[in-house]
Coordinates of C-alpha atoms and ligand atoms in Angstrom, one line a residue:
M1 CA -4.4 23.0 21.3
A2 CA -2.0 23.3 19.1
A3 CA -2.1 26.3 16.3
P4 CA -3.8 25.6 13.1
L5 CA -1.0 24.5 10.6
P6 CA -0.3 27.0 7.2
P7 CA -2.3 25.7 4.1
R8 CA -0.8 24.0 2.2
T9 CA -0.2 23.9 -1.4
T10 CA -3.3 22.3 -3.8
D11 CA -1.0 19.3 -4.5
W12 CA -1.2 18.7 -1.1
W13 CA -0.2 14.7 -1.5
R14 CA 2.4 14.9 -3.3
D15 CA 4.8 15.3 -0.7
A16 CA 2.4 14.9 2.5
V17 CA 3.4 13.1 5.7
I18 CA 0.2 10.9 6.0
Y19 CA -0.5 9.2 9.6
Q20 CA -2.3 5.7 9.4
V21 CA -4.7 4.9 12.4
Y22 CA -5.6 1.8 13.0
P23 CA -8.8 2.7 15.2
R24 CA -9.4 -0.3 17.1
S25 CA -5.7 0.2 18.6
F26 CA -5.4 4.3 18.8
A27 CA -6.6 5.2 21.3
D28 CA -9.9 3.9 23.5
G29 CA -12.4 6.9 23.8
D30 CA -15.3 4.9 26.1
G31 CA -13.1 2.3 28.2
D32 CA -14.4 -0.7 26.8
G33 CA -10.9 -2.0 25.4
T34 CA -11.6 -0.9 21.7
G35 CA -10.1 2.0 20.4
D36 CA -12.8 4.3 18.7
L37 CA -13.0 7.4 16.8
A38 CA -14.2 9.5 20.4
G39 CA -10.7 8.3 21.4
V40 CA -9.2 9.4 18.3
R41 CA -11.0 13.3 18.4
A42 CA -9.3 13.3 22.0
R43 CA -6.0 12.9 20.3
L44 CA -6.0 15.3 17.6
P45 CA -3.9 17.6 19.1
Y46 CA -1.5 14.9 19.6
L47 CA -1.3 14.5 15.4
A48 CA -1.2 18.2 15.1
E49 CA 1.8 18.3 17.4
L50 CA 3.5 15.5 15.4
G51 CA 3.1 17.4 12.6
V52 CA 1.2 15.3 10.1
D53 CA -0.5 16.3 7.0
A54 CA -3.1 13.9 6.8
V55 CA -4.7 10.6 8.6
W56 CA -5.3 7.5 6.6
F57 CA -8.2 5.4 8.6
T58 CA -8.1 2.0 8.5
P59 CA -11.8 0.7 7.8
W60 CA -14.0 2.2 10.4
Y61 CA -17.5 0.6 8.9
A62 CA -20.3 -1.9 10.4
S63 CA -18.3 -5.1 10.0
P64 CA -18.1 -8.4 12.1
M65 CA -14.2 -7.9 12.5
V66 CA -13.4 -11.4 10.9
D67 CA -10.7 -9.3 9.1
G68 CA -9.8 -6.4 11.2
G69 CA -13.0 -4.2 9.2
Y70 CA -11.7 -5.5 5.7
D71 CA -15.2 -7.2 6.0
V72 CA -17.7 -4.8 5.4
A73 CA -21.2 -5.3 5.9
D74 CA -22.5 -1.6 5.5
Y75 CA -20.1 1.3 3.7
R76 CA -22.2 4.1 4.8
A77 CA -22.3 3.2 8.7
V78 CA -19.3 3.5 11.3
D79 CA -19.5 0.3 13.1
P80 CA -21.1 0.7 17.0
A81 CA -17.6 -0.4 18.5
F82 CA -16.1 2.6 16.7
G83 CA -18.8 5.2 17.3
T84 CA -21.6 6.9 15.2
L85 CA -21.3 8.4 11.4
E86 CA -22.3 12.0 13.1
E87 CA -19.2 11.3 15.0
A88 CA -17.0 10.6 11.6
E89 CA -18.3 13.9 10.2
K90 CA -17.1 15.7 13.8
L91 CA -13.7 13.9 13.5
I92 CA -13.3 15.1 9.6
A93 CA -14.3 18.4 10.6
E94 CA -12.1 18.7 13.7
A95 CA -9.3 17.4 12.1
A96 CA -9.8 20.0 9.5
E97 CA -9.6 22.9 11.7
L98 CA -6.2 21.4 12.9
G99 CA -4.8 21.4 9.5
I100 CA -5.3 17.6 9.0
R101 CA -7.1 16.2 5.9
V102 CA -8.9 12.5 6.2
I103 CA -8.4 9.6 4.0
V104 CA -10.7 6.8 4.3
D105 CA -10.3 3.2 3.3
I106 CA -12.9 1.6 0.6
V107 CA -12.4 -2.1 0.5
P108 CA -14.0 -2.8 -3.3
N109 CA -12.4 -6.3 -3.7
H110 CA -15.2 -8.2 -1.3
V111 CA -17.6 -7.4 1.5
S112 CA -18.5 -9.2 4.7
D113 CA -20.6 -12.3 4.3
Q114 CA -22.9 -10.7 6.7
H115 CA -23.5 -7.6 4.0
P116 CA -27.3 -7.5 2.7
W117 CA -25.9 -8.4 -0.7
F118 CA -24.7 -11.4 -0.1
R119 CA -27.2 -12.6 2.5
A120 CA -29.7 -12.0 -0.4
A121 CA -27.6 -14.1 -2.6
L122 CA -27.4 -17.1 -0.4
A123 CA -31.2 -16.7 -0.1
A124 CA -31.5 -16.5 -3.3
G125 CA -30.4 -19.2 -4.6
P126 CA -28.5 -20.7 -7.8
G127 CA -29.1 -18.9 -11.2
S128 CA -30.4 -15.8 -9.1
P129 CA -29.9 -11.9 -9.8
E130 CA -28.9 -11.6 -6.7
R131 CA -26.0 -14.2 -7.0
A132 CA -24.5 -12.7 -10.3
R133 CA -23.2 -9.7 -8.1
F134 CA -20.6 -12.3 -6.4
H135 CA -18.9 -14.9 -8.0
F136 CA -21.0 -18.2 -7.3
R137 CA -20.3 -21.2 -9.7
P138 CA -21.1 -25.2 -9.4
G139 CA -18.3 -27.5 -8.2
R140 CA -16.3 -29.6 -10.2
G141 CA -16.1 -33.5 -9.7
T142 CA -19.4 -36.0 -10.4
H143 CA -21.0 -34.2 -7.5
G144 CA -19.7 -31.0 -7.8
E145 CA -18.0 -31.7 -4.7
L146 CA -14.7 -29.9 -5.7
P147 CA -14.3 -26.4 -5.9
P148 CA -14.5 -25.0 -9.4
N149 CA -11.1 -23.9 -9.7
D150 CA -7.4 -23.8 -8.2
W151 CA -6.5 -20.4 -6.9
P152 CA -4.8 -19.8 -3.9
S153 CA -6.3 -17.7 -0.9
Q154 CA -3.9 -14.4 -0.2
F155 CA -4.5 -16.1 3.1
A156 CA -3.7 -19.8 2.3
G157 CA -6.0 -22.1 2.0
S158 CA -8.8 -22.7 -0.7
T159 CA -10.6 -19.6 -2.2
W160 CA -14.1 -21.2 -2.8
T161 CA -16.6 -22.8 0.0
R162 CA -19.8 -24.3 -1.1
V163 CA -22.7 -23.1 0.7
P164 CA -25.5 -25.2 1.5
D165 CA -27.7 -25.8 -1.8
G166 CA -24.3 -27.0 -3.8
E167 CA -22.9 -24.1 -5.2
W168 CA -19.1 -22.5 -4.3
Y169 CA -18.3 -18.7 -4.3
L170 CA -15.0 -17.0 -4.7
H171 CA -13.2 -15.2 -1.7
L172 CA -9.8 -14.2 -2.2
F173 CA -9.3 -13.8 1.1
T174 CA -11.3 -15.4 3.9
P175 CA -14.9 -17.2 3.8
E176 CA -16.4 -14.3 5.5
Q177 CA -15.2 -11.9 2.6
P178 CA -16.8 -13.2 -0.7
D179 CA -15.7 -11.4 -3.8
L180 CA -17.8 -9.4 -5.4
N181 CA -18.6 -9.4 -9.4
W182 CA -17.1 -6.7 -10.7
A183 CA -18.3 -7.4 -14.0
H184 CA -21.9 -6.5 -12.8
P185 CA -23.3 -3.1 -13.0
D186 CA -24.5 -3.0 -9.3
V187 CA -20.8 -3.2 -8.2
R188 CA -19.6 -0.7 -10.3
R189 CA -22.9 2.2 -9.4
E190 CA -22.6 1.0 -5.8
H191 CA -19.2 1.9 -5.6
E192 CA -19.1 5.1 -7.4
E193 CA -22.0 6.0 -4.9
I194 CA -19.9 5.2 -1.6
L195 CA -17.0 7.2 -3.1
R196 CA -19.5 10.0 -3.6
F197 CA -21.1 9.4 -0.1
W198 CA -17.6 10.1 1.8
F199 CA -16.4 12.9 -0.7
A200 CA -19.8 14.3 0.3
R201 CA -18.7 14.3 3.8
G202 CA -15.4 16.0 3.4
V203 CA -12.9 13.4 3.3
A204 CA -9.7 14.1 1.5
G205 CA -8.7 11.0 0.2
V206 CA -9.4 7.3 -0.1
R207 CA -7.1 4.3 0.1
I208 CA -8.1 1.8 -2.1
D209 CA -7.7 -1.7 -0.6
S210 CA -6.3 -4.7 -2.7
A211 CA -6.5 -2.0 -5.7
A212 CA -4.9 -4.9 -8.2
L213 CA -7.5 -7.7 -7.6
L214 CA -11.1 -6.6 -8.6
T215 CA -11.5 -7.7 -12.1
K216 CA -11.2 -11.4 -12.7
D217 CA -11.1 -13.5 -15.7
P218 CA -14.7 -14.3 -16.4
E219 CA -14.1 -17.9 -17.4
L220 CA -12.3 -18.4 -13.9
P221 CA -9.9 -20.6 -15.6
D222 CA -6.8 -23.1 -13.1
F223 CA -4.2 -20.7 -12.4
V224 CA -1.3 -21.6 -14.5
E225 CA 2.2 -20.2 -13.2
G226 CA 3.8 -18.0 -15.2
H227 CA 0.7 -17.3 -17.4
D228 CA 0.2 -14.0 -18.8
P229 CA -2.3 -12.2 -17.6
H230 CA -2.8 -13.6 -14.2
P231 CA -6.6 -14.6 -13.9
Y232 CA -7.3 -12.0 -11.0
I233 CA -4.1 -10.1 -10.6
D234 CA -3.8 -7.0 -12.4
L235 CA -6.1 -7.5 -15.3
D236 CA -6.3 -4.5 -17.9
E237 CA -10.1 -4.2 -17.7
I238 CA -9.2 -2.7 -14.1
H239 CA -8.1 0.7 -15.4
D240 CA -11.1 1.2 -16.6
I241 CA -13.3 1.3 -12.9
Y242 CA -10.2 3.5 -12.2
R243 CA -10.7 6.0 -14.7
S244 CA -14.2 6.3 -13.3
W245 CA -13.3 6.8 -9.9
R246 CA -10.7 9.8 -10.8
A247 CA -13.6 11.4 -12.7
I248 CA -15.3 11.5 -9.0
A249 CA -12.4 12.2 -7.1
D250 CA -11.9 15.2 -9.4
E251 CA -15.6 16.7 -8.7
Y252 CA -14.3 16.5 -5.3
G253 CA -10.9 17.5 -5.3
G254 CA -10.3 14.2 -3.7
V255 CA -7.2 11.8 -4.1
F256 CA -6.4 7.9 -4.1
V257 CA -3.7 5.8 -2.7
G258 CA -4.1 2.4 -3.9
E259 CA -2.9 -0.5 -2.1
V260 CA -1.0 -2.1 -5.3
W261 CA 1.2 -4.8 -4.9
L262 CA 3.1 -5.4 -8.4
P263 CA 6.4 -7.0 -9.1
D264 CA 6.3 -5.1 -12.4
P265 CA 7.1 -1.4 -12.0
E266 CA 5.8 -0.8 -15.8
R267 CA 2.1 -2.6 -14.6
F268 CA 2.0 -0.5 -11.5
A269 CA 2.9 3.0 -13.1
R270 CA 0.0 1.9 -15.1
Y271 CA -2.1 2.4 -11.9
L272 CA -0.5 6.3 -11.6
R273 CA -1.6 7.6 -15.0
P274 CA -2.9 11.4 -14.8
D275 CA -6.7 9.6 -15.0
E276 CA -6.1 7.2 -12.7
L277 CA -4.9 6.9 -9.0
H278 CA -2.6 9.9 -7.8
T279 CA -0.8 7.7 -5.8
A280 CA 0.0 4.0 -4.6
F281 CA 1.9 2.4 -2.0
N282 CA 5.1 1.8 -2.7
F283 CA 5.6 -1.7 -1.4
S284 CA 9.4 -2.2 -3.1
F285 CA 10.5 0.4 -0.7
L286 CA 8.6 -1.2 2.4
T287 CA 10.1 -4.7 1.6
C288 CA 13.6 -3.5 1.3
P289 CA 16.6 -4.8 3.5
W290 CA 18.4 -2.6 5.4
E291 CA 21.3 -2.7 3.0
P292 CA 22.7 0.4 1.2
D293 CA 22.9 -0.9 -2.9
R294 CA 19.4 -2.8 -2.2
L295 CA 18.3 0.7 -0.7
R296 CA 19.6 2.8 -3.2
R297 CA 18.2 0.6 -6.4
A298 CA 14.7 0.8 -4.5
I299 CA 14.9 4.4 -4.2
D300 CA 16.2 4.9 -8.3
D301 CA 13.9 2.2 -9.5
T302 CA 10.8 3.7 -7.5
L303 CA 11.6 7.3 -8.9
A304 CA 11.9 6.0 -12.5
E305 CA 9.3 4.1 -12.4
H306 CA 7.0 6.8 -11.2
A307 CA 8.8 9.7 -13.3
P308 CA 6.6 8.7 -16.9
V309 CA 3.4 8.8 -15.5
G310 CA 4.2 12.4 -13.5
A311 CA 2.9 10.7 -10.1
P312 CA 5.2 11.5 -6.8
A313 CA 6.6 8.5 -5.1
T314 CA 5.1 7.2 -1.4
W315 CA 7.7 5.8 0.8
V316 CA 6.3 3.5 3.3
L317 CA 8.1 1.7 6.1
C318 CA 5.5 -0.8 7.8
N319 CA 2.0 -0.6 8.4
H320 CA -1.0 -2.5 9.7
D321 CA 0.2 -6.3 7.8
V322 CA 3.4 -6.0 8.0
T323 CA 6.1 -6.8 10.7
R324 CA 6.9 -3.3 12.8
T325 CA 10.1 -1.8 11.9
V326 CA 12.5 -1.9 14.6
T327 CA 11.7 -5.6 14.7
R328 CA 12.7 -5.8 11.2
Y329 CA 15.7 -4.1 11.0
G330 CA 17.0 -5.9 13.8
R331 CA 16.7 -9.2 12.7
E332 CA 19.5 -11.0 10.2
D333 CA 17.1 -10.5 7.6
T334 CA 16.1 -7.2 7.4
G335 CA 13.4 -7.2 4.4
F336 CA 10.2 -8.6 4.5
D337 CA 8.6 -10.9 3.2
F338 CA 4.4 -12.4 4.0
A339 CA 5.5 -16.1 3.1
A340 CA 9.0 -16.2 5.7
K341 CA 6.8 -14.9 8.8
R342 CA 7.7 -17.3 11.7
F343 CA 7.2 -17.0 15.7
G344 CA 10.6 -16.2 18.0
I345 CA 12.8 -14.8 15.0
P346 CA 15.4 -13.4 17.3
A347 CA 15.8 -9.4 17.0
D348 CA 18.2 -7.0 18.4
L349 CA 15.8 -4.1 19.2
A350 CA 18.8 -1.3 20.0
L351 CA 20.0 -2.1 16.9
G352 CA 16.7 -2.1 14.9
T353 CA 15.6 1.0 16.8
R354 CA 18.9 2.7 15.6
R355 CA 18.2 1.4 11.9
A356 CA 14.6 3.0 12.3
R357 CA 15.8 6.2 13.2
A358 CA 18.2 6.2 10.7
A359 CA 15.6 5.2 8.2
A360 CA 13.1 7.8 9.6
L361 CA 15.5 10.8 7.7
L362 CA 16.2 9.2 5.1
T363 CA 12.4 8.3 4.4
L364 CA 11.6 11.9 5.2
A365 CA 14.3 13.3 2.9
L366 CA 13.1 11.5 -0.4
P367 CA 11.1 13.4 -3.0
G368 CA 7.4 12.5 -2.4
S369 CA 4.6 11.6 0.3
V370 CA 5.8 9.3 3.7
Y371 CA 3.0 7.3 5.3
L372 CA 4.3 6.7 9.1
Y373 CA 2.3 3.8 10.7
Q374 CA 0.6 4.3 14.2
G375 CA 3.0 3.7 16.6
E376 CA 6.3 4.0 14.5
E377 CA 7.0 7.4 15.7
L378 CA 6.8 5.7 19.3
G379 CA 9.7 3.1 17.7
L380 CA 7.2 0.0 18.8
P381 CA 8.3 -3.3 18.0
E382 CA 6.2 -5.9 17.1
A383 CA 5.1 -7.6 19.8
D384 CA 4.7 -11.0 20.6
I385 CA 0.8 -12.0 21.3
P386 CA 0.1 -15.0 23.5
L387 CA -1.0 -17.8 21.2
D388 CA -4.9 -17.6 23.0
R389 CA -5.4 -14.4 22.0
I390 CA -4.3 -14.1 18.6
Q391 CA -7.3 -12.9 16.3
D392 CA -5.8 -12.2 13.2
P393 CA -7.0 -14.7 10.3
M394 CA -3.8 -15.0 8.4
H395 CA -2.5 -17.0 11.6
F396 CA -4.9 -19.6 11.8
R397 CA -5.4 -20.1 7.9
S398 CA -1.5 -20.8 8.1
G399 CA -2.0 -23.5 9.8
G400 CA -0.6 -21.6 13.0
T401 CA 3.0 -21.1 11.2
D402 CA 2.4 -17.9 10.6
P403 CA 2.2 -15.7 13.8
G404 CA -0.1 -13.1 12.1
R405 CA -0.6 -9.2 11.8
D406 CA -1.7 -9.0 15.4
G407 CA 1.5 -8.0 16.9
C408 CA 1.7 -4.7 14.9
R409 CA -2.0 -3.7 15.8
V410 CA -1.2 -4.0 19.6
P411 CA -3.3 -0.4 21.7
L412 CA -0.9 2.4 21.9
P413 CA 1.1 3.3 25.2
W414 CA 0.0 6.7 25.9
E415 CA 0.7 7.2 29.7
A416 CA 3.4 4.8 31.1
E417 CA 2.2 4.5 34.7
A418 CA -1.9 4.8 34.0
P419 CA -3.8 1.5 33.5
A420 CA -3.3 -0.1 29.7
Y421 CA -0.6 2.5 29.3
G422 CA -3.6 5.3 29.2
F423 CA -5.3 3.9 25.9
G424 CA -8.4 4.0 27.7
G425 CA -10.1 1.4 29.8
A426 CA -8.3 -1.5 32.1
A427 CA -8.2 -4.4 29.4
P428 CA -7.2 -3.8 25.7
W429 CA -8.9 -6.1 23.0
L430 CA -4.9 -7.3 22.4
P431 CA -2.6 -7.3 25.4
Q432 CA 0.3 -5.0 25.5
P433 CA 3.5 -6.2 26.2
A434 CA 4.7 -5.8 30.4
D435 CA 7.6 -3.9 29.1
W436 CA 6.1 -0.7 26.9
A437 CA 6.1 1.8 29.5
G438 CA 9.4 3.6 28.4
Y439 CA 7.6 3.7 24.8
A440 CA 4.6 5.6 26.0
V441 CA 4.1 9.1 24.8
D442 CA 4.4 10.9 28.2
R443 CA 7.6 9.2 28.5
Q444 CA 8.8 9.9 24.9
R445 CA 7.8 13.4 24.9
A446 CA 10.1 14.7 28.2
D447 CA 12.9 13.0 26.1
P448 CA 14.2 14.8 23.6
D449 CA 16.4 11.8 22.6
S450 CA 13.3 9.4 22.0
M451 CA 11.6 8.6 18.9
L452 CA 8.7 10.8 19.6
S453 CA 11.0 13.8 19.6
L454 CA 13.3 12.8 16.3
Y455 CA 10.0 12.5 14.4
R456 CA 8.8 15.7 15.9
E457 CA 11.6 17.3 14.3
A458 CA 12.3 15.9 11.5
L459 CA 8.5 16.4 10.7
R460 CA 9.0 20.1 11.8
L461 CA 11.8 21.1 9.9
R462 CA 11.1 19.2 6.7
R463 CA 7.5 21.5 6.9
G464 CA 9.7 24.5 6.4
E465 CA 11.8 23.4 3.8
P466 CA 10.2 23.5 0.7
G467 CA 13.4 21.6 -0.9
F468 CA 12.7 18.4 0.7
G469 CA 8.8 18.0 -1.2
D470 CA 8.6 16.8 -4.4
G471 CA 11.0 16.9 -7.0
S472 CA 14.3 15.1 -7.6
L473 CA 17.2 13.9 -5.5
T474 CA 20.9 13.7 -6.6
W475 CA 23.2 11.1 -5.7
L476 CA 26.5 12.4 -4.1
P477 CA 29.7 10.7 -4.2
A478 CA 30.0 8.6 -1.0
P479 CA 32.5 5.7 0.9
A480 CA 30.8 2.1 0.0
G481 CA 28.3 1.5 2.2
V482 CA 27.4 5.6 2.9
L483 CA 24.2 7.0 0.9
S484 CA 24.4 10.7 0.6
L485 CA 21.5 12.4 -1.6
A486 CA 21.1 15.7 -2.2
R487 CA 17.6 17.8 -2.8
T488 CA 17.1 21.1 -3.5
D489 CA 18.2 24.6 -1.6
G490 CA 21.3 22.8 -0.6
L491 CA 19.5 19.5 1.5
V492 CA 22.0 16.8 1.8
C493 CA 20.8 13.4 3.9
V494 CA 23.2 11.0 4.2
V495 CA 22.9 7.7 5.8
N496 CA 25.8 5.4 6.7
L497 CA 24.8 1.8 6.2
S498 CA 28.8 0.7 6.9
D499 CA 30.6 -0.9 9.4
A500 CA 32.8 2.3 9.6
P501 CA 32.3 5.8 10.6
A502 CA 32.3 8.1 7.6
D503 CA 33.1 11.7 7.0
L504 CA 30.4 14.3 6.3
P505 CA 30.3 16.4 3.2
P506 CA 31.9 20.3 4.2
Y507 CA 28.0 21.8 5.6
D508 CA 27.5 24.8 6.9
R509 CA 24.6 23.6 9.2
L510 CA 24.1 20.4 11.1
L511 CA 20.1 20.2 10.9
L512 CA 19.3 17.1 12.4
T513 CA 21.1 13.4 13.3
S514 CA 19.5 10.4 14.2
D515 CA 21.9 9.6 16.4
P516 CA 24.8 11.6 17.8
L517 CA 28.1 12.1 15.6
D518 CA 31.6 11.0 16.9
A519 CA 34.2 12.9 18.6
E520 CA 36.1 13.5 15.5
G521 CA 32.5 15.0 13.8
R522 CA 31.9 11.6 11.6
L523 CA 29.0 9.9 11.4
P524 CA 28.7 6.3 13.3
R525 CA 27.2 3.5 11.3
D526 CA 23.4 3.0 11.4
T527 CA 23.0 6.7 11.4
A528 CA 21.5 9.4 9.6
V529 CA 22.2 13.2 8.7
W530 CA 20.3 16.2 7.5
L531 CA 22.7 19.3 6.6
R532 CA 22.6 22.0 4.9
A533 CA 25.7 21.4 2.5
T534 CA 28.5 24.8 2.3
H535 CA 27.9 26.9 -1.1
D536 CA 30.6 26.3 -3.8
Ligands
LIG1 C1 -5.1 -5.5 2.3 C2 -5.7 -5.0 3.6 C3 -5.6 -5.9 4.6 C4 -6.8 -6.8 4.5 C5 -6.9 -7.6 3.4 C6 -8.1 -7.5 2.4 O1 -4.5 -6.3 2.4 O2 -4.3 -3.9 4.2 O3 -5.5 -5.7 6.3 O4 -6.4 -8.1 5.2 O5 -6.2 -6.2 2.2 O6 -8.8 -7.1 2.8

C-alpha cells in the first residue's frame, strides 16, 4: 500500500487533482457485473499511487437507475447494487487514510419518481400539499390534453407527463425525474439536511448536479427565444439557495463544485462569489476544439471571469456525459457539442491519443484544480455500444440519433488477461470492446510510455512543484500555433499545435514530455513539454 500523502494547505481545493469515479463502472467487488463500493475500496491504493487529491463519486444513492443514478429515490441510502451506507463510511475513512478526500454528488433539481415524496404526491391528488413539492399543473386545451407549457427537455422531447387524474408534472430530464419545487420550504429544508448528513460523514465536498436549473419562474411561462430571464435557467433567486448552502459547508469545512453550464461568463461567475460555491466546472474548456487560438482564448477567458470573484478555475477535459477525449481529439471536429453527437463519426485514435497526452500536460500546468474522469488516465477511447445494449435515456429520447453517453461509461479494464479485463465477474453491465487489453492497468503500469505512466509522472511532478498550483500564468512569445506559458518558479509548459516542429525556449531542465522531442531537440506537433526555464 502506498504511503499516506503529505497534507495539503487548507485550501486544498484551489489546486487539487480530483478523480471522478462512476461507481457502476470503476471496479466490481462482488462479481455481479456492476461496479460497487467494495470494488472502489479494493482499488483505493491505485488512486493513491496515481496521486490524486480527491475523488468525486457520481451518485451512489438508492435509485432505479433510469438515468445512471441521477434519479435518486433516497439520498440517505446507498443503492444495494453499490453496497451499504456503512461501506460508504468505511470508504470515506479509508480514502482519508491515504490522503484522498471524498466528494459526493447531490442532485437537487429532481428526484426519482420512486422517491417517497413523489409517490405520495401521486397518491394525494390535485391540489394536495404533497403535490406542492413538485410542479403539478392542469393541462392546456379544452380538456387539459395539452402540456402546460412548451419547455423542451434537456434530453429532447417534452418536459411534461400527464398522470391518470389529468394533471401534468414537470421534468426537465426524463419522466422518471420529476423536478422539485424550490419555492417550497420542505425542499430547501430537506436538502440542507442532506448536505449535513453527508458532511457529517466526513465528505470533503459536494458536486451539485444541474446547479443552474433549480429555480423556475412560478408562472411557468412558455419559452420565448432570447427572452431574458430564461424561465428556468439561471434565475436570480437561485443564489439565495447557494448562500444558505455555503453557510452549511463552512460549518464543516466542506466545498462545492457546481455543474453550471452557462455561456455568459459574468452570469457564471456569480455562482462563485465568496459566499456561494467554491468552484464550478469549466465547460468552455471541455467543449473547446484542439486549436491553439481557441484554447488560448478559453484559458484567458476562464481566468478573467474567475479573477473578480477570487475563485480558482477548474480544468476538465471529459466526464461521464461527454465523448471521451482521445476520440474527440481524433475527429475532424475536435470540439464537443451535445447536439452534434451521432453514430459512426470517424476518429484517428493514434492522433487523438497524442493530443490527449499533450492536453494532459497543458491542463495540469494551468492554475486551478483539475478533474480527471476515470479511464482518462488510461487513454480509453469512446466505446461503440451495440444498439441492443444501450441504456442511456439520452439515446432513446433523441429518437435513436444520439448514441447516448454509455460509450464513455464502459467498465474499466484492470487486467489484460482476466475475464472482463479484471473488472470483476464475467459479464459487465455494459460490454467492453474486444481490443481493450492494451489499455488495461496492468499493461500500462509496466510500460513507461503508457498514458497511465504519463499521468502518474505528471501528477507526481505537479505535487512537488508549488509553482504549478493556484496563481497566475504568463504567456511567453511563441511561433504561430504554439502555446507557451510560464508559471512561477521558472516552470514553463509549451504545447505545439502547429504543423511543424517548434524550437523550445532556453531551459535548464526538461521535466516531462508527452511524446519524445525530435532528433534536433525540437517539440513535434501535438506534443507538450514541461520545462524549468533558464534563469536570466
Ligand atoms: C447532469 C449529470 C447527468 C444527468 C443530468 C440529470 O447533467 O451530469 O449525467 O443525466 O444531470 O441529472
